[in-house]
XYZ file of C-alpha atoms in Angstrom:
556
model
C 27.708 0.982 3.616
C 24.765 1.497 5.467
C 25.023 -1.707 6.904
C 28.381 -0.912 8.709
C 26.302 0.476 11.421
C 25.384 -3.029 12.317
C 28.599 -4.747 11.150
C 31.894 -2.611 11.611
C 34.267 -1.967 14.567
C 34.396 -2.810 17.904
C 31.058 -1.774 19.364
C 29.344 -3.917 16.967
C 31.198 -7.275 17.938
C 27.677 -8.286 19.454
C 25.655 -7.635 16.365
C 28.256 -9.567 14.450
C 28.007 -12.376 16.875
C 24.100 -12.485 16.060
C 25.091 -12.418 12.304
C 27.097 -15.575 13.046
C 24.143 -16.878 14.760
C 22.630 -16.634 11.170
C 25.308 -18.630 9.580
C 27.005 -15.606 7.681
C 30.707 -15.790 6.815
C 32.984 -12.999 7.495
C 33.138 -12.788 3.503
C 29.353 -12.124 3.545
C 29.418 -9.592 6.297
C 31.871 -7.514 4.137
C 29.319 -7.355 1.207
C 26.055 -4.986 1.150
C 22.928 -6.306 3.262
C 20.194 -6.514 0.747
C 16.778 -6.834 2.418
C 14.022 -8.845 0.218
C 10.476 -7.964 1.565
C 8.621 -11.023 0.646
C 4.741 -11.039 0.716
C 4.327 -14.614 0.153
C 1.459 -16.398 1.969
C -0.827 -19.339 1.057
C -4.094 -17.461 1.456
C -3.763 -14.946 -1.388
C -3.842 -16.542 -4.925
C -1.783 -13.465 -6.194
C 0.825 -14.270 -3.615
C 1.070 -18.218 -3.520
C 3.871 -17.977 -6.055
C 5.858 -15.354 -4.352
C 8.178 -17.851 -2.751
C 9.592 -18.695 -6.036
C 9.929 -15.119 -6.903
C 11.797 -14.356 -3.861
C 14.063 -17.430 -4.499
C 14.941 -15.714 -7.793
C 15.469 -12.374 -6.399
C 18.008 -14.129 -4.057
C 19.678 -15.501 -6.434
C 19.999 -12.166 -8.631
C 21.257 -10.443 -5.558
C 23.929 -13.015 -4.711
C 25.128 -12.969 -8.274
C 25.656 -9.429 -8.146
C 27.740 -9.615 -4.978
C 24.956 -8.620 -2.366
C 23.920 -10.609 0.801
C 20.148 -11.158 0.431
C 18.143 -11.649 3.782
C 14.273 -12.171 3.550
C 11.503 -10.642 5.873
C 7.688 -10.741 5.563
C 4.947 -8.339 4.664
C 1.164 -9.113 4.972
C -1.307 -9.147 2.218
C -5.074 -9.555 2.347
C -7.161 -11.125 -0.580
C -9.686 -8.405 -1.511
C -11.885 -11.089 -3.071
C -11.788 -13.202 -0.139
C -12.329 -10.254 2.188
C -15.326 -9.048 0.064
C -18.846 -8.450 1.535
C -18.241 -8.805 5.272
C -16.233 -7.578 8.188
C -12.954 -8.671 6.537
C -13.083 -5.944 4.078
C -12.674 -3.545 6.934
C -9.265 -4.665 7.084
C -8.099 -4.398 3.543
C -7.422 -0.612 3.031
C -5.823 -0.399 6.820
C -3.311 -2.934 5.735
C -1.662 -0.477 3.444
C -0.272 1.693 6.273
C 0.514 -1.461 8.574
C 2.734 -2.859 5.461
C 4.238 0.496 4.999
C 4.918 0.714 8.839
C 6.384 -2.657 9.486
C 8.428 -2.783 6.328
C 9.839 0.823 7.647
C 10.725 -0.672 11.266
C 12.298 -3.858 9.818
C 14.425 -1.972 7.329
C 15.662 0.639 9.754
C 16.174 -1.638 12.730
C 18.638 -3.855 10.525
C 20.284 -1.251 8.516
C 19.629 -2.685 5.058
C 22.002 -1.264 2.346
C 19.296 -1.720 -0.376
C 15.792 -3.413 -0.754
C 13.789 -5.662 -3.363
C 10.055 -5.327 -2.613
C 8.029 -8.529 -3.883
C 4.558 -7.629 -3.356
C 1.517 -8.389 -5.809
C -2.176 -7.294 -4.504
C -4.233 -4.463 -4.022
C -2.730 -2.589 -0.698
C 0.447 -4.592 -0.687
C 1.821 -2.403 -3.778
C 1.218 0.716 -2.592
C 2.211 0.109 1.198
C 5.680 -0.904 -0.311
C 5.863 2.130 -2.132
C 5.357 4.240 0.523
C 7.506 2.471 2.591
C 10.145 2.865 -0.273
C 9.968 6.325 -0.162
C 10.231 6.690 3.587
C 13.426 4.448 3.857
C 14.909 5.776 0.708
C 17.843 3.382 0.240
C 17.979 1.674 -3.511
C 15.159 -0.353 -4.141
C 13.538 -2.322 -6.928
C 10.171 -3.658 -7.225
C 9.135 -7.106 -8.754
C 5.615 -8.303 -8.635
C 4.304 -11.736 -8.725
C 2.422 -11.013 -11.943
C -1.156 -11.355 -13.145
C -3.337 -14.474 -13.396
C -4.283 -15.707 -16.931
C -7.684 -15.079 -17.908
C -10.485 -17.889 -17.246
C -12.597 -19.579 -20.085
C -16.195 -19.882 -19.919
C -18.528 -20.522 -22.672
C -15.842 -19.966 -25.227
C -14.988 -16.547 -23.943
C -12.262 -15.143 -21.558
C -13.510 -14.315 -18.034
C -12.288 -12.991 -14.727
C -13.216 -12.538 -11.168
C -15.517 -9.652 -11.990
C -17.457 -12.147 -14.124
C -17.761 -14.129 -11.405
C -19.482 -11.435 -8.831
C -21.514 -10.434 -11.938
C -22.840 -14.117 -12.410
C -23.957 -14.304 -8.540
C -26.217 -11.369 -9.720
C -27.437 -13.050 -12.942
C -28.269 -16.014 -10.993
C -30.222 -13.939 -8.561
C -32.186 -12.751 -11.249
C -32.973 -16.289 -12.925
C -30.695 -15.556 -15.763
C -28.109 -18.662 -15.244
C -28.433 -21.791 -13.618
C -27.238 -23.594 -10.842
C -25.116 -25.428 -13.192
C -24.027 -22.193 -14.821
C -22.872 -20.495 -11.533
C -20.951 -23.358 -10.893
C -19.036 -23.439 -14.256
C -18.052 -19.736 -13.451
C -16.784 -20.927 -10.022
C -14.721 -23.426 -11.637
C -13.261 -21.647 -14.437
C -12.890 -18.020 -14.145
C -9.646 -17.927 -11.525
C -7.321 -20.662 -13.528
C -3.933 -19.808 -12.147
C -1.956 -18.140 -9.356
C -1.441 -14.274 -9.749
C -3.388 -11.086 -9.241
C -6.804 -11.263 -10.615
C -6.668 -11.103 -14.538
C -8.373 -7.634 -15.476
C -7.204 -4.146 -14.948
C -8.195 -4.089 -11.264
C -6.325 -2.541 -8.448
C -3.284 -4.929 -8.060
C -2.549 -4.822 -11.619
C -3.463 -1.215 -11.922
C -0.579 -0.687 -9.104
C 2.106 -2.827 -10.492
C 1.707 -1.256 -13.856
C 1.760 2.163 -12.477
C 5.110 0.979 -10.479
C 6.621 0.492 -13.825
C 5.587 3.819 -15.050
C 6.897 5.670 -11.600
C 9.928 3.895 -12.421
C 10.348 1.635 -9.796
C 9.564 -1.717 -11.565
C 11.404 -3.028 -14.527
C 9.736 -3.492 -17.864
C 7.252 -6.113 -17.814
C 6.608 -5.889 -13.799
C 2.864 -5.123 -14.432
C 1.943 -7.579 -17.088
C 4.264 -10.672 -17.525
C 1.686 -13.503 -16.172
C 2.376 -15.090 -12.920
C 3.058 -18.546 -14.658
C 5.361 -17.503 -17.184
C 8.988 -18.361 -16.587
C 9.963 -14.984 -17.859
C 8.639 -13.673 -14.370
C 11.548 -15.728 -12.772
C 14.003 -14.336 -15.073
C 12.650 -10.784 -14.314
C 12.841 -11.489 -10.624
C 16.668 -12.483 -11.063
C 17.219 -9.236 -13.076
C 15.754 -7.194 -10.302
C 18.068 -8.849 -7.883
C 20.896 -7.994 -9.864
C 19.637 -4.476 -10.672
C 19.641 -3.307 -7.079
C 23.078 -3.766 -6.606
C 23.662 -1.432 -9.635
C 21.467 1.218 -8.262
C 23.432 0.860 -4.764
C 26.556 1.204 -6.780
C 25.355 4.408 -8.262
C 23.198 5.390 -5.266
C 20.147 5.875 -7.230
C 17.050 6.017 -4.555
C 13.320 5.867 -4.562
C 13.046 9.586 -3.905
C 15.543 10.301 -6.919
C 13.039 8.295 -8.776
C 9.428 8.972 -7.236
C 9.280 12.720 -8.170
C 6.367 14.951 -8.552
C 7.058 14.520 -12.334
C 6.884 10.500 -11.966
C 3.590 10.791 -9.899
C 2.256 13.044 -13.011
C 3.349 10.247 -15.301
C 1.555 7.943 -13.327
C -1.446 9.662 -13.183
C -1.282 10.166 -16.833
C -0.893 6.380 -17.973
C -3.658 5.571 -15.258
C -6.102 7.663 -17.483
C -4.644 5.812 -20.524
C -5.026 2.341 -18.919
C -8.379 3.049 -17.265
C -7.085 1.907 -13.771
C -8.851 1.156 -11.004
C -10.434 4.127 -9.047
C -8.340 3.006 -5.850
C -5.295 4.312 -7.644
C -6.921 7.710 -6.580
C -6.416 6.688 -2.848
C -2.785 5.323 -3.505
C -1.368 8.001 -5.707
C -2.249 10.622 -3.241
C -0.516 8.623 -0.466
C 2.661 7.664 -2.218
C 2.902 11.571 -3.068
C 2.118 12.412 0.402
C 5.294 10.314 1.424
C 7.348 12.263 -1.189
C 6.103 15.860 0.191
C 3.853 16.115 -2.592
C 0.454 18.043 -1.870
C -1.870 15.768 -4.285
C -5.464 17.210 -4.541
C -7.675 14.746 -6.553
C -9.529 17.544 -8.687
C -6.164 17.769 -10.365
C -6.790 14.341 -11.643
C -9.416 16.164 -14.196
C -6.570 18.285 -15.668
C -4.554 15.166 -16.518
C -7.778 13.614 -17.701
C -8.925 16.391 -20.056
C -5.560 16.088 -22.297
C -4.986 12.088 -21.949
C -6.924 9.845 -24.387
C -7.924 6.563 -22.824
C -6.125 3.879 -25.160
C -7.208 0.715 -23.440
C -10.573 -1.327 -22.319
C -9.220 -4.004 -20.118
C -11.707 -6.010 -18.131
C -13.944 -5.055 -16.612
C -14.417 -2.163 -18.879
C -13.888 -4.251 -21.941
C -13.033 -7.878 -23.162
C -9.267 -7.709 -23.038
C -7.157 -8.966 -20.157
C -3.773 -8.471 -18.632
C -2.258 -11.340 -20.905
C -3.332 -9.403 -23.922
C -1.928 -6.120 -22.717
C 1.355 -7.970 -22.260
C 1.603 -9.341 -25.701
C 0.661 -6.014 -27.007
C 3.880 -4.396 -25.546
C 2.794 -3.617 -22.359
C 2.950 -0.502 -20.352
C 6.037 0.718 -22.098
C 3.978 0.542 -25.502
C 1.205 2.715 -23.859
C 3.629 5.220 -22.633
C 5.248 5.588 -26.038
C 1.887 5.993 -27.529
C 1.408 8.871 -25.101
C 4.914 10.365 -25.890
C 3.920 10.893 -29.561
C 1.436 13.722 -28.014
C 4.310 14.779 -25.447
C 2.267 13.584 -22.383
C 5.009 11.761 -20.747
C 7.627 13.644 -18.802
C 10.820 11.586 -20.427
C 13.549 12.854 -18.257
C 12.574 10.785 -15.001
C 15.047 8.494 -13.547
C 14.032 5.019 -13.308
C 15.388 1.772 -11.785
C 17.053 0.658 -14.910
C 19.456 3.540 -14.474
C 18.197 5.198 -17.535
C 15.444 7.804 -18.191
C 11.730 7.162 -18.872
C 12.590 8.367 -22.291
C 15.496 6.032 -22.795
C 13.392 3.158 -21.563
C 10.373 3.479 -23.816
C 11.793 4.964 -27.133
C 12.076 1.446 -28.689
C 8.621 0.164 -27.282
C 6.185 -0.879 -30.109
C 2.505 -1.247 -30.023
C 1.965 -4.636 -31.405
C -1.996 -4.731 -31.062
C -3.894 -1.762 -31.944
C -7.075 -3.421 -30.644
C -5.681 -3.896 -27.195
C -3.891 -0.639 -27.137
C -5.416 1.875 -29.457
C -3.027 4.294 -31.429
C -2.917 7.766 -29.774
C -4.916 9.066 -32.904
C -7.730 6.395 -32.487
C -8.631 6.205 -28.685
C -11.521 4.846 -26.999
C -12.060 8.621 -25.793
C -10.297 11.919 -25.882
C -10.268 12.252 -22.214
C -8.841 9.724 -19.482
C -10.423 6.617 -17.577
C -11.169 8.187 -14.249
C -12.977 11.480 -13.521
C -13.340 13.572 -10.030
C -16.897 14.738 -9.532
C -17.703 17.720 -7.383
C -20.653 19.504 -6.258
C -23.156 20.017 -3.187
C -23.020 16.236 -2.547
C -19.186 15.862 -2.739
C -17.673 19.193 -2.195
C -14.243 17.912 -1.569
C -14.756 15.009 -4.642
C -15.507 11.868 -5.539
C -14.197 9.188 -7.919
C -15.774 7.408 -10.905
C -14.089 5.136 -13.504
C -15.490 6.932 -16.595
C -14.023 4.329 -18.911
C -16.202 1.556 -17.283
C -19.489 3.719 -17.311
C -22.055 3.163 -20.155
C -22.887 6.006 -22.646
C -26.525 6.268 -21.187
C -25.231 6.745 -17.562
C -22.723 9.428 -18.230
C -25.434 11.704 -17.352
C -28.215 10.496 -14.851
C -30.791 11.855 -12.713
C -33.076 9.677 -10.346
C -34.210 9.256 -6.555
C -31.973 8.243 -3.844
C -32.418 4.925 -2.224
C -30.452 5.309 1.066
C -28.617 2.531 2.867
C -26.723 2.754 6.053
C -24.233 -0.170 5.175
C -23.164 -2.265 2.122
C -25.295 -5.457 3.305
C -28.364 -3.529 3.246
C -27.889 -2.421 -0.110
C -27.035 -5.904 -1.302
C -30.236 -7.306 0.147
C -32.371 -4.413 -1.501
C -30.780 -5.037 -5.007
C -31.258 -9.014 -4.756
C -34.608 -8.706 -3.645
C -35.502 -6.670 -6.726
C -36.525 -3.602 -4.735
C -34.062 -1.392 -6.591
C -35.666 -0.240 -9.932
C -34.457 1.384 -13.128
C -33.500 4.941 -12.805
C -32.686 4.779 -9.161
C -29.520 6.140 -7.449
C -28.291 3.834 -4.579
C -26.518 5.722 -1.760
C -24.262 3.820 0.711
C -23.016 5.988 3.573
C -21.118 5.566 6.773
C -18.449 3.368 5.025
C -15.995 5.808 4.592
C -12.352 5.689 6.188
C -13.809 6.711 9.575
C -17.247 5.340 9.318
C -16.352 1.810 8.090
C -14.021 2.164 9.752
C -11.689 0.923 6.582
C -13.217 2.167 3.612
C -15.033 -0.946 2.186
C -15.121 -1.978 -1.288
C -18.456 -2.294 -2.979
C -17.927 -5.041 -5.547
C -20.821 -7.131 -4.271
C -23.567 -4.264 -4.745
C -22.000 -3.058 -8.224
C -21.795 -6.656 -9.644
C -25.264 -7.393 -8.528
C -26.680 -4.134 -10.129
C -24.615 -5.304 -13.261
C -25.783 -9.174 -13.016
C -29.214 -8.291 -12.691
C -29.473 -6.163 -15.967
C -29.601 -2.957 -14.217
C -25.965 -1.584 -14.982
C -27.552 0.901 -17.776
C -30.012 2.336 -15.556
C -28.785 2.313 -11.877
C -26.054 4.401 -10.222
C -24.362 3.748 -7.104
C -22.585 6.443 -4.749
C -20.721 5.863 -1.672
C -18.242 7.419 0.891
C -16.682 3.634 0.706
C -14.780 2.721 -2.261
C -14.939 0.307 -5.421
C -12.878 -2.685 -6.635
C -11.375 -2.344 -9.622
C -13.318 -4.905 -10.842
C -16.619 -2.851 -10.543
C -17.969 -1.159 -13.511
C -21.019 1.151 -14.317
C -21.784 4.609 -12.810
C -20.211 3.537 -9.318
C -19.044 6.911 -7.787
C -16.942 6.425 -4.934
C -14.702 8.374 -2.153
C -17.356 10.833 -1.542
C -15.808 13.423 0.590
C -16.404 14.575 3.284
C -17.543 11.170 4.433
C -21.008 10.708 6.607
C -19.366 10.008 9.771
C -17.917 13.764 9.836
C -21.217 14.870 8.654
C -20.393 15.291 5.253
C -23.573 16.179 2.858
C -23.829 12.375 1.967
C -24.972 11.992 5.623
C -28.057 14.213 4.985
C -29.438 12.687 1.749
C -32.832 11.504 2.365
C -34.719 8.814 0.510
C -36.343 10.061 -2.529
C -33.898 13.091 -2.871
C -33.151 13.681 -6.523
C -29.380 13.168 -7.074
C -27.837 14.584 -10.393
C -24.786 12.796 -12.005
C -23.016 14.459 -14.749
C -19.733 12.847 -15.505
C -18.686 14.729 -18.518
C -19.016 18.100 -16.574
C -17.667 16.580 -13.337
C -20.421 17.313 -11.326
C -22.322 15.290 -8.268
C -25.278 17.222 -6.678
C -28.458 16.620 -4.586
C -31.638 18.693 -5.834
C -32.089 20.012 -2.230
C -31.797 23.677 -1.578
C -29.056 25.224 0.616
C -31.286 26.273 3.371
C -32.645 22.619 3.668
C -29.207 21.021 3.472
C -28.515 23.568 6.491
C -31.279 22.563 8.556
C -30.636 18.735 7.943
C -26.873 19.502 9.188
C -28.032 21.260 12.124
C -30.137 18.393 13.192
C -27.381 15.676 12.418
C -25.719 13.832 15.226
C -22.381 11.751 14.509
C -23.034 8.367 15.244
C -21.399 5.981 17.859
C -18.145 4.203 16.147
C -18.764 0.893 14.806
C -15.615 -0.465 16.300
C -14.118 0.873 19.712
C -11.279 -1.297 20.321
C -7.994 -2.809 18.291
C -6.423 -1.533 15.304
C -9.502 -0.676 13.408
C -10.532 1.937 16.285
C -6.807 3.434 16.156
C -7.008 3.613 12.312
C -10.086 5.765 12.534
C -9.011 8.173 15.010
C -5.788 8.748 12.630
C -7.161 8.386 8.866
C -7.746 11.286 6.852
C -10.626 11.629 3.921
C -10.706 9.734 0.673
C -9.949 12.778 -1.109
C -6.521 13.204 0.750
C -5.632 9.274 -0.031
C -6.995 7.970 3.437
C -3.240 8.626 4.964
C -2.925 8.574 8.762
C -2.259 11.900 10.554
C -1.674 12.539 14.081
C -4.744 14.684 14.962
C -3.992 18.416 15.753
C -4.857 19.761 19.050
């Protein structure tokens, strides 16, 4: 056993004395040591139930003959961090989580791990750590929130943000806003639409790192507790068979995840996290490759914010496996990939049934013949940009309009709420990228304000920052290279005509090459917004959005 390095032999007598201090018996020291990575905290609604999940995992591990030991991982609530300096600290936690988990696992020589995440950066951070550590590992999340109900309709957090815009436009009253506030988030769990947290938990199933239902069983269901016990037992089986994360998270598994991403209409943030996970297994993931997958993958689901269905509906319709089985009818799934069940993807999904064709469209009746995400390139985004095509209204798939340029999110939000943004405009928010932010803030406030004020079918927004999975509309993020390194988005001037063509994957500004070259010659880098602490170190090491915003040591 790997843990013998800290438990066996004369030289390990001091180590055993410390295990004695933990209250472990000699019998326990003869068993595998299983680390339970707990993301429990009392500030994130998606994590407030993880203490119960962790206890169930511990029971499962112990029942199967292991010795569970819990250690923590941090998590940020993106909703609470939204719209202020806190959002600079969201994406950056992905690497803190990966690094700290790697440190704990390696320092204490665990034989196996069970990861218990739930929210946006927590899930990919732990997937990155699992690939690095490469001991038998199972994921079990805390599960999604149930949808809220306002005015007889199901609602979610994106509805709440859009209600703020509607209130500013005089479309709903103070009392109406208060009703949304009190009802849209009725339970613990990750927010109830196909936002980033639920996207990544569903993709964890697809990658083969989570058991069936990991992405969709609601947080408040007792079935979630049973799943956690099963995860604890299953990791002991993986340990016995020596099935490790890098046996599971292969290049084919990444391609499966990207394929299902397109069918589900996942958050654009998956186009940051999948490249980062791929980076950990040595795969060179260039984001324009996503268009090849999208071209042959139909979009089967319109979960909120793209449509009126929610995670609980996807769960009742058969969940992620049912979506995968639909895709497999056209041979779009690589079925030989190994999974944490100890079986292949093909074995796992062969009996999955689509129980609701209104929630999961059959493969021969998709919402569209192409996938939910698109990568756009052009003279404004030479290295790429990302849009959630499935959440864009038909009339905005092709759009041309004047640039309204803002140097930060707050200035753009002020302009939107003041009524100075008009139909046809293209809002440009720059210096919000991985380096320029720093931290690549999500832009849920301005996108929701645009939708709430009734401009969702006439105004586009582009940024070198990113979007929440709750954003909808012609919201184009991850524009690379970013403004802070002199990318073309830094050279846009007020009134320049921006051309967006999502079906043809292009994003251009109608300015001559000669004029762009002149502007670039006159461009000067800006002083860093943050010069001390973790954000400054992050800005020095982070790569661009098209590479997943991974950290790399600068080359001399």
